[in-house]
Amino acid sequence: MAKVSMIQREAKRTKLAAKYAKKYAELKAIANDAKKSDEERYLARLELQKLPRNANPTRQRARCELTGRPRGTFRLFGLGRSKIRDLAFKGDIPGVIKASW
């Protein structure tokens, strides 16, 4: 089980990224647009730097929904590898079976 503070920090980052998503996308589009003047692109980059650091979506970490474990998380299920294994053996995940050959 991950520390509660780490899980809350991740939730805070997700909330902040959602809040600034529109502005971040607009500024990123201007900064990457080769048709814009160098001055406009430079100003867009400066505005991007003024946004809160945690507003950047790349700072988010995928965590297990049940335990909060940061590593070994499968995107398809949103669960850590150990919880997928436990739930698959119980038969709680539809379509997932134990391999045998």
Short mmCIF file of C-alpha atoms in Angstrom, two decimals, residues 28-84:
data_model
loop_
_atom_site.label_atom_id
_atom_site.label_comp_id
_atom_site.label_asym_id
_atom_site.label_seq_id
_atom_site.Cartn_x
_atom_site.Cartn_y
_atom_site.Cartn_z
CA LYS A 28 1.86 24.25 -26.76
CA ALA A 29 0.22 24.53 -30.20
CA ILE A 30 1.49 28.10 -30.66
CA ALA A 31 5.00 27.18 -29.49
CA ASN A 32 5.21 24.27 -31.94
CA ASP A 33 3.63 26.06 -34.92
CA ALA A 34 6.35 26.82 -37.48
CA LYS A 35 4.04 29.26 -39.29
CA LYS A 36 3.99 31.63 -36.31
CA SER A 37 6.70 34.25 -35.90
CA ASP A 38 9.65 33.57 -33.65
CA GLU A 39 8.48 36.29 -31.27
CA GLU A 40 5.03 34.69 -30.84
CA ARG A 41 6.54 31.26 -30.28
CA TYR A 42 9.00 32.68 -27.75
CA LEU A 43 6.21 34.41 -25.82
CA ALA A 44 4.16 31.20 -25.81
CA ARG A 45 7.11 29.31 -24.31
CA LEU A 46 7.50 31.97 -21.63
CA GLU A 47 3.80 31.65 -20.76
CA LEU A 48 4.19 27.87 -20.56
CA GLN A 49 6.98 28.33 -18.04
CA LYS A 50 4.73 30.52 -15.89
CA LEU A 51 2.17 27.75 -15.50
CA PRO A 52 2.42 25.65 -12.32
CA ARG A 53 4.90 22.82 -12.66
CA ASN A 54 2.33 20.19 -11.72
CA ALA A 55 -0.01 21.44 -14.46
CA ASN A 56 2.14 19.53 -16.94
CA PRO A 57 0.41 16.22 -17.73
CA THR A 58 3.71 14.36 -18.03
CA ARG A 59 4.27 14.72 -14.28
CA GLN A 60 1.37 12.39 -13.56
CA ARG A 61 2.18 8.84 -12.56
CA ALA A 62 0.02 5.80 -13.27
CA ARG A 63 -0.96 4.20 -9.98
CA CYS A 64 -2.92 1.11 -9.01
CA GLU A 65 -6.52 2.00 -8.20
CA LEU A 66 -6.66 -0.36 -5.24
CA THR A 67 -3.26 -0.05 -3.60
CA GLY A 68 -1.74 3.12 -5.07
CA ARG A 69 1.39 1.23 -6.15
CA PRO A 70 3.29 3.38 -8.68
CA ARG A 71 5.15 0.65 -10.55
CA GLY A 72 3.93 -2.36 -12.47
CA THR A 73 0.59 -0.76 -13.34
CA PHE A 74 -1.31 -2.02 -16.37
CA ARG A 75 -3.11 0.75 -18.25
CA LEU A 76 -5.81 -1.58 -19.56
CA PHE A 77 -6.97 -2.47 -16.06
CA GLY A 78 -5.65 0.44 -14.00
CA LEU A 79 -4.34 -2.08 -11.49
CA GLY A 80 -0.94 -3.17 -10.26
CA ARG A 81 0.45 -6.51 -11.42
CA SER A 82 -0.06 -8.20 -8.06
CA LYS A 83 -3.72 -7.17 -7.85
CA ILE A 84 -4.34 -8.30 -11.44
#
